[in-house]
PDB file of C-alpha atoms in Angstrom:
ATOM      1  CA  UNK A 940       0.052  -0.110   0.003  1.00 45.00           C
ATOM      2  CA  UNK A 941       1.563   3.448  -0.945  1.00 53.00           C
ATOM      3  CA  UNK A 942       2.464   5.910   1.743  1.00 64.00           C
ATOM      4  CA  UNK A 943      -0.363   8.573   2.184  1.00 77.00           C
ATOM      5  CA  UNK A 944       0.674  12.077   0.904  1.00 80.00           C
ATOM      6  CA  UNK A 945       0.286  14.928   3.073  1.00 83.00           C
ATOM      7  CA  UNK A 946       1.042  18.673   3.439  1.00 87.00           C
ATOM      8  CA  UNK A 947       3.667  19.953   0.979  1.00 89.00           C
ATOM      9  CA  UNK A 948       4.157  16.411  -0.664  1.00 90.00           C
ATOM     10  CA  UNK A 949       0.592  16.144  -1.419  1.00 93.00           C
ATOM     11  CA  UNK A 950       0.482  19.868  -2.806  1.00 94.00           C
ATOM     12  CA  UNK A 951       3.526  19.007  -4.802  1.00 95.00           C
ATOM     13  CA  UNK A 952       2.143  15.982  -6.258  1.00 94.00           C
ATOM     14  CA  UNK A 953      -1.261  17.718  -6.935  1.00 96.00           C
ATOM     15  CA  UNK A 954       0.542  20.740  -8.733  1.00 96.00           C
ATOM     16  CA  UNK A 955       2.716  18.283 -10.717  1.00 96.00           C
ATOM     17  CA  UNK A 956      -0.425  16.327 -11.795  1.00 97.00           C
ATOM     18  CA  UNK A 957      -2.222  19.625 -12.913  1.00 96.00           C
ATOM     19  CA  UNK A 958       0.883  20.345 -14.974  1.00 93.00           C
ATOM     20  CA  UNK A 959       1.442  17.160 -16.677  1.00 94.00           C
ATOM     21  CA  UNK A 960      -2.188  17.486 -17.566  1.00 94.00           C
ATOM     22  CA  UNK A 961      -1.864  20.871 -18.877  1.00 91.00           C
ATOM     23  CA  UNK A 962       0.894  19.912 -21.003  1.00 88.00           C
ATOM     24  CA  UNK A 963      -0.539  16.878 -22.491  1.00 89.00           C
ATOM     25  CA  UNK A 964      -4.078  17.995 -23.152  1.00 89.00           C
ATOM     26  CA  UNK A 965      -3.844  21.798 -23.266  1.00 87.00           C
ATOM     27  CA  UNK A 966      -6.103  24.093 -21.153  1.00 88.00           C
ATOM     28  CA  UNK A 967      -9.193  23.330 -23.506  1.00 88.00           C
ATOM     29  CA  UNK A 968      -9.210  19.812 -22.280  1.00 91.00           C
ATOM     30  CA  UNK A 969      -7.957  20.170 -18.711  1.00 93.00           C
ATOM     31  CA  UNK A 970     -10.441  19.159 -15.905  1.00 96.00           C
ATOM     32  CA  UNK A 971     -10.175  18.780 -12.283  1.00 96.00           C
ATOM     33  CA  UNK A 972     -11.332  15.047 -12.414  1.00 96.00           C
ATOM     34  CA  UNK A 973      -8.509  14.479 -14.945  1.00 97.00           C
ATOM     35  CA  UNK A 974      -6.035  16.018 -12.136  1.00 97.00           C
ATOM     36  CA  UNK A 975      -7.617  13.882  -9.545  1.00 96.00           C
ATOM     37  CA  UNK A 976      -7.096  10.665 -11.850  1.00 96.00           C
ATOM     38  CA  UNK A 977      -3.552  11.717 -12.531  1.00 96.00           C
ATOM     39  CA  UNK A 978      -2.633  12.569  -8.893  1.00 95.00           C
ATOM     40  CA  UNK A 979      -4.179   9.196  -7.632  1.00 93.00           C
ATOM     41  CA  UNK A 980      -6.248  11.105  -5.224  1.00 93.00           C
ATOM     42  CA  UNK A 981     -10.018  12.194  -4.562  1.00 94.00           C
ATOM     43  CA  UNK A 982     -11.907  15.314  -5.751  1.00 96.00           C
ATOM     44  CA  UNK A 983     -12.325  16.599  -2.033  1.00 95.00           C
ATOM     45  CA  UNK A 984      -8.360  16.681  -1.568  1.00 94.00           C
ATOM     46  CA  UNK A 985      -8.289  18.578  -4.717  1.00 96.00           C
ATOM     47  CA  UNK A 986     -11.150  20.983  -4.143  1.00 96.00           C
ATOM     48  CA  UNK A 987      -9.907  21.806  -0.579  1.00 95.00           C
ATOM     49  CA  UNK A 988      -7.000  23.578  -2.088  1.00 96.00           C
ATOM     50  CA  UNK A 989      -8.280  24.977  -5.379  1.00 97.00           C
ATOM     51  CA  UNK A 990     -11.840  25.772  -5.794  1.00 95.00           C
ATOM     52  CA  UNK A 991     -11.704  25.805  -9.804  1.00 94.00           C
ATOM     53  CA  UNK A 992      -9.764  24.902 -12.834  1.00 92.00           C
ATOM     54  CA  UNK A 993      -8.485  28.534 -13.502  1.00 90.00           C
ATOM     55  CA  UNK A 994      -7.072  28.621  -9.767  1.00 93.00           C
ATOM     56  CA  UNK A 995      -5.457  25.336 -10.023  1.00 95.00           C
ATOM     57  CA  UNK A 996      -3.928  26.122 -13.487  1.00 92.00           C
ATOM     58  CA  UNK A 997      -2.499  29.319 -12.251  1.00 88.00           C
ATOM     59  CA  UNK A 998      -1.125  27.542  -8.947  1.00 93.00           C
ATOM     60  CA  UNK A 999       0.429  24.784 -11.213  1.00 92.00           C
ATOM     61  CA  UNK A1000       2.078  27.338 -13.496  1.00 86.00           C
ATOM     62  CA  UNK A1001       3.640  29.481 -10.546  1.00 85.00           C
ATOM     63  CA  UNK A1002       4.763  25.993  -8.922  1.00 89.00           C
ATOM     64  CA  UNK A1003       6.303  24.967 -12.335  1.00 86.00           C
ATOM     65  CA  UNK A1004       7.911  28.194 -12.771  1.00 81.00           C
ATOM     66  CA  UNK A1005       9.671  28.067  -9.468  1.00 80.00           C
ATOM     67  CA  UNK A1006      11.522  24.942 -10.462  1.00 78.00           C
ATOM     68  CA  UNK A1007      12.792  26.709 -13.553  1.00 76.00           C
ATOM     69  CA  UNK A1008      14.954  29.607 -11.922  1.00 76.00           C
ATOM     70  CA  UNK A1009      18.337  30.216 -13.211  1.00 80.00           C
ATOM     71  CA  UNK A1010      21.568  31.153 -11.566  1.00 84.00           C
ATOM     72  CA  UNK A1011      23.108  34.639 -12.364  1.00 90.00           C
ATOM     73  CA  UNK A1012      26.239  33.966 -14.573  1.00 93.00           C
ATOM     74  CA  UNK A1013      29.361  35.972 -13.523  1.00 95.00           C
ATOM     75  CA  UNK A1014      31.691  35.474 -16.335  1.00 96.00           C
ATOM     76  CA  UNK A1015      33.541  38.909 -16.167  1.00 96.00           C
ATOM     77  CA  UNK A1016      32.189  40.569 -19.006  1.00 97.00           C
ATOM     78  CA  UNK A1017      28.298  41.615 -19.812  1.00 97.00           C
ATOM     79  CA  UNK A1018      28.579  40.094 -23.423  1.00 98.00           C
ATOM     80  CA  UNK A1019      29.283  36.608 -22.036  1.00 97.00           C
ATOM     81  CA  UNK A1020      26.985  37.077 -18.917  1.00 97.00           C
ATOM     82  CA  UNK A1021      24.005  37.860 -21.147  1.00 96.00           C
ATOM     83  CA  UNK A1022      24.729  35.093 -23.691  1.00 97.00           C
ATOM     84  CA  UNK A1023      25.261  32.301 -20.952  1.00 96.00           C
ATOM     85  CA  UNK A1024      22.207  33.163 -19.339  1.00 93.00           C
ATOM     86  CA  UNK A1025      20.598  33.272 -23.006  1.00 95.00           C
ATOM     87  CA  UNK A1026      21.900  29.602 -23.794  1.00 95.00           C
ATOM     88  CA  UNK A1027      20.890  28.438 -20.553  1.00 92.00           C
ATOM     89  CA  UNK A1028      17.440  29.637 -21.360  1.00 90.00           C
ATOM     90  CA  UNK A1029      17.670  28.193 -24.863  1.00 91.00           C
ATOM     91  CA  UNK A1030      19.113  24.883 -23.715  1.00 90.00           C
ATOM     92  CA  UNK A1031      16.371  24.116 -20.909  1.00 87.00           C
ATOM     93  CA  UNK A1032      13.473  26.374 -21.499  1.00 85.00           C
ATOM     94  CA  UNK A1033      12.162  25.838 -24.976  1.00 84.00           C
ATOM     95  CA  UNK A1034       9.241  23.276 -23.850  1.00 80.00           C
ATOM     96  CA  UNK A1035       8.280  25.383 -21.142  1.00 81.00           C
ATOM     97  CA  UNK A1036       8.228  28.548 -23.077  1.00 82.00           C
ATOM     98  CA  UNK A1037       6.128  26.492 -26.042  1.00 79.00           C
ATOM     99  CA  UNK A1038       3.485  25.042 -23.311  1.00 77.00           C
ATOM    100  CA  UNK A1039       3.116  28.639 -21.754  1.00 76.00           C
ATOM    101  CA  UNK A1040       2.167  30.068 -25.217  1.00 77.00           C
ATOM    102  CA  UNK A1041       0.500  27.235 -27.055  1.00 72.00           C
ATOM    103  CA  UNK A1042      -1.318  25.258 -24.391  1.00 73.00           C
ATOM    104  CA  UNK A1043      -2.364  28.360 -22.333  1.00 76.00           C
ATOM    105  CA  UNK A1044      -4.049  30.377 -25.148  1.00 73.00           C
ATOM    106  CA  UNK A1045      -7.461  29.239 -23.989  1.00 76.00           C
ATOM    107  CA  UNK A1046      -6.807  29.913 -20.573  1.00 76.00           C
ATOM    108  CA  UNK A1047      -5.715  33.584 -21.258  1.00 73.00           C
ATOM    109  CA  UNK A1048      -8.719  33.962 -23.559  1.00 76.00           C
ATOM    110  CA  UNK A1049     -11.078  32.749 -20.820  1.00 79.00           C
ATOM    111  CA  UNK A1050      -9.681  34.617 -17.902  1.00 79.00           C
ATOM    112  CA  UNK A1051      -8.709  37.692 -19.531  1.00 77.00           C
ATOM    113  CA  UNK A1052      -4.923  37.373 -18.140  1.00 75.00           C
ATOM    114  CA  UNK A1053      -1.602  37.306 -20.016  1.00 70.00           C
ATOM    115  CA  UNK A1054       1.559  35.337 -19.611  1.00 66.00           C
ATOM    116  CA  UNK A1055       3.264  38.093 -17.680  1.00 63.00           C
ATOM    117  CA  UNK A1056       0.583  38.233 -14.988  1.00 62.00           C
ATOM    118  CA  UNK A1057       1.178  34.550 -14.509  1.00 59.00           C
ATOM    119  CA  UNK A1058       4.975  35.186 -14.053  1.00 54.00           C
ATOM    120  CA  UNK A1059       4.550  38.225 -11.598  1.00 43.00           C
ATOM    121  CA  UNK A1060       5.005  36.136  -8.416  1.00 46.00           C
ATOM    122  CA  UNK A1061       8.592  35.307  -9.831  1.00 44.00           C
ATOM    123  CA  UNK A1062       9.065  38.629 -11.516  1.00 47.00           C
ATOM    124  CA  UNK A1063      10.821  40.244  -8.506  1.00 46.00           C
ATOM    125  CA  UNK A1064      13.600  37.279  -8.177  1.00 56.00           C
ATOM    126  CA  UNK A1065      14.174  37.585 -11.812  1.00 67.00           C
ATOM    127  CA  UNK A1066      14.677  41.349 -11.910  1.00 75.00           C
ATOM    128  CA  UNK A1067      16.944  41.335  -9.095  1.00 80.00           C
ATOM    129  CA  UNK A1068      19.055  38.764 -10.674  1.00 80.00           C
ATOM    130  CA  UNK A1069      19.219  40.760 -13.735  1.00 87.00           C
ATOM    131  CA  UNK A1070      20.099  43.783 -11.892  1.00 91.00           C
ATOM    132  CA  UNK A1071      22.867  42.152 -10.254  1.00 92.00           C
ATOM    133  CA  UNK A1072      24.017  41.340 -13.730  1.00 93.00           C
ATOM    134  CA  UNK A1073      23.753  44.775 -14.970  1.00 96.00           C
ATOM    135  CA  UNK A1074      25.404  46.407 -12.007  1.00 95.00           C
ATOM    136  CA  UNK A1075      28.460  44.418 -12.569  1.00 96.00           C
ATOM    137  CA  UNK A1076      28.830  45.569 -15.671  1.00 96.00           C
ATOM    138  CA  UNK A1077      28.053  49.100 -14.737  1.00 96.00           C
ATOM    139  CA  UNK A1078      30.799  48.667 -12.048  1.00 96.00           C
ATOM    140  CA  UNK A1079      33.306  47.301 -14.528  1.00 96.00           C
ATOM    141  CA  UNK A1080      32.691  50.407 -16.659  1.00 95.00           C
ATOM    142  CA  UNK A1081      31.419  48.311 -19.508  1.00 95.00           C
ATOM    143  CA  UNK A1082      28.037  50.034 -19.856  1.00 94.00           C
ATOM    144  CA  UNK A1083      26.363  53.287 -18.639  1.00 90.00           C
ATOM    145  CA  UNK A1084      23.788  52.998 -16.090  1.00 92.00           C
ATOM    146  CA  UNK A1085      21.707  55.668 -17.573  1.00 92.00           C
ATOM    147  CA  UNK A1086      21.167  53.674 -20.926  1.00 92.00           C
ATOM    148  CA  UNK A1087      19.547  50.815 -18.818  1.00 93.00           C
ATOM    149  CA  UNK A1088      15.798  51.244 -19.028  1.00 94.00           C
ATOM    150  CA  UNK A1089      13.665  48.184 -17.925  1.00 91.00           C
ATOM    151  CA  UNK A1090      12.784  47.870 -21.636  1.00 94.00           C
ATOM    152  CA  UNK A1091      16.571  47.572 -22.553  1.00 95.00           C
ATOM    153  CA  UNK A1092      17.362  45.143 -19.773  1.00 94.00           C
ATOM    154  CA  UNK A1093      14.758  42.824 -20.801  1.00 92.00           C
ATOM    155  CA  UNK A1094      15.244  43.259 -24.434  1.00 95.00           C
ATOM    156  CA  UNK A1095      17.766  40.302 -25.347  1.00 96.00           C
ATOM    157  CA  UNK A1096      15.325  37.989 -23.350  1.00 93.00           C
ATOM    158  CA  UNK A1097      12.225  39.218 -25.202  1.00 93.00           C
ATOM    159  CA  UNK A1098      13.833  38.523 -28.455  1.00 96.00           C
ATOM    160  CA  UNK A1099      15.022  34.983 -27.348  1.00 95.00           C
ATOM    161  CA  UNK A1100      11.175  34.189 -26.307  1.00 91.00           C
ATOM    162  CA  UNK A1101      10.262  35.802 -29.756  1.00 93.00           C
ATOM    163  CA  UNK A1102      12.629  33.499 -31.622  1.00 95.00           C
ATOM    164  CA  UNK A1103      11.423  30.380 -29.471  1.00 92.00           C
ATOM    165  CA  UNK A1104       7.801  31.197 -30.031  1.00 87.00           C
ATOM    166  CA  UNK A1105       8.352  31.715 -33.917  1.00 91.00           C
ATOM    167  CA  UNK A1106      10.137  28.436 -34.228  1.00 90.00           C
ATOM    168  CA  UNK A1107       9.110  26.368 -31.463  1.00 85.00           C
ATOM    169  CA  UNK A1108      12.653  25.163 -31.292  1.00 91.00           C
ATOM    170  CA  UNK A1109      16.226  26.323 -29.899  1.00 94.00           C
ATOM    171  CA  UNK A1110      17.542  29.391 -31.307  1.00 96.00           C
ATOM    172  CA  UNK A1111      20.831  29.026 -33.309  1.00 98.00           C
ATOM    173  CA  UNK A1112      24.073  30.317 -31.775  1.00 98.00           C
ATOM    174  CA  UNK A1113      24.321  32.704 -34.285  1.00 98.00           C
ATOM    175  CA  UNK A1114      21.224  34.448 -33.661  1.00 98.00           C
ATOM    176  CA  UNK A1115      21.936  34.620 -29.759  1.00 98.00           C
ATOM    177  CA  UNK A1116      25.241  36.465 -30.892  1.00 98.00           C
ATOM    178  CA  UNK A1117      23.269  38.644 -33.224  1.00 98.00           C
ATOM    179  CA  UNK A1118      20.829  39.615 -30.532  1.00 98.00           C
ATOM    180  CA  UNK A1119      23.561  40.454 -28.057  1.00 98.00           C
ATOM    181  CA  UNK A1120      26.040  42.096 -30.527  1.00 98.00           C
ATOM    182  CA  UNK A1121      23.772  43.991 -33.005  1.00 98.00           C
ATOM    183  CA  UNK A1122      20.808  44.980 -31.061  1.00 97.00           C
ATOM    184  CA  UNK A1123      21.433  45.024 -27.417  1.00 97.00           C
ATOM    185  CA  UNK A1124      25.077  45.991 -26.629  1.00 96.00           C
ATOM    186  CA  UNK A1125      24.851  49.044 -28.974  1.00 96.00           C
ATOM    187  CA  UNK A1126      22.043  50.231 -26.980  1.00 93.00           C
ATOM    188  CA  UNK A1127      23.778  50.203 -23.525  1.00 93.00           C
ATOM    189  CA  UNK A1128      27.162  51.399 -24.754  1.00 88.00           C
TER     190      UNK A1128
END
């Protein structure tokens, strides 16, 4: 007989099952009953935590995104720091970005939300990590702080996400370098 899950272990199992159901079948076919079956639990266990599918989907996304945090590189140059981070995203996040876009279109339409709103609980940590990366570059004299608007700081990663979403595949190295060398760095130097 399997050990009974409780507390954090049970919540993790439920959220993992919800994410698996979402990625396998998309939001349109996502049901609380399917998550219950996938998690091997009962409806009351699920409904005690999340009252409806929108709430459960949001919780599953936030839970999943927490597992995708990246370390802030420190290579000694802004160019290499940004490229290192972009390469890591490119190598490990294409399926996540694809699911967030393709499988959640119905969720966004039904709830009136957008992907950025789903990332909000994690945005502070991501922003702080990028601020550390850019502060180091300013301290080294590589870039001017006055040129670092929030839009400019996000630009290489926004362009990477755009490339992934237009191809649903990892971005070639030459494109990563082009984003950094011909678009981003000229803006901050």
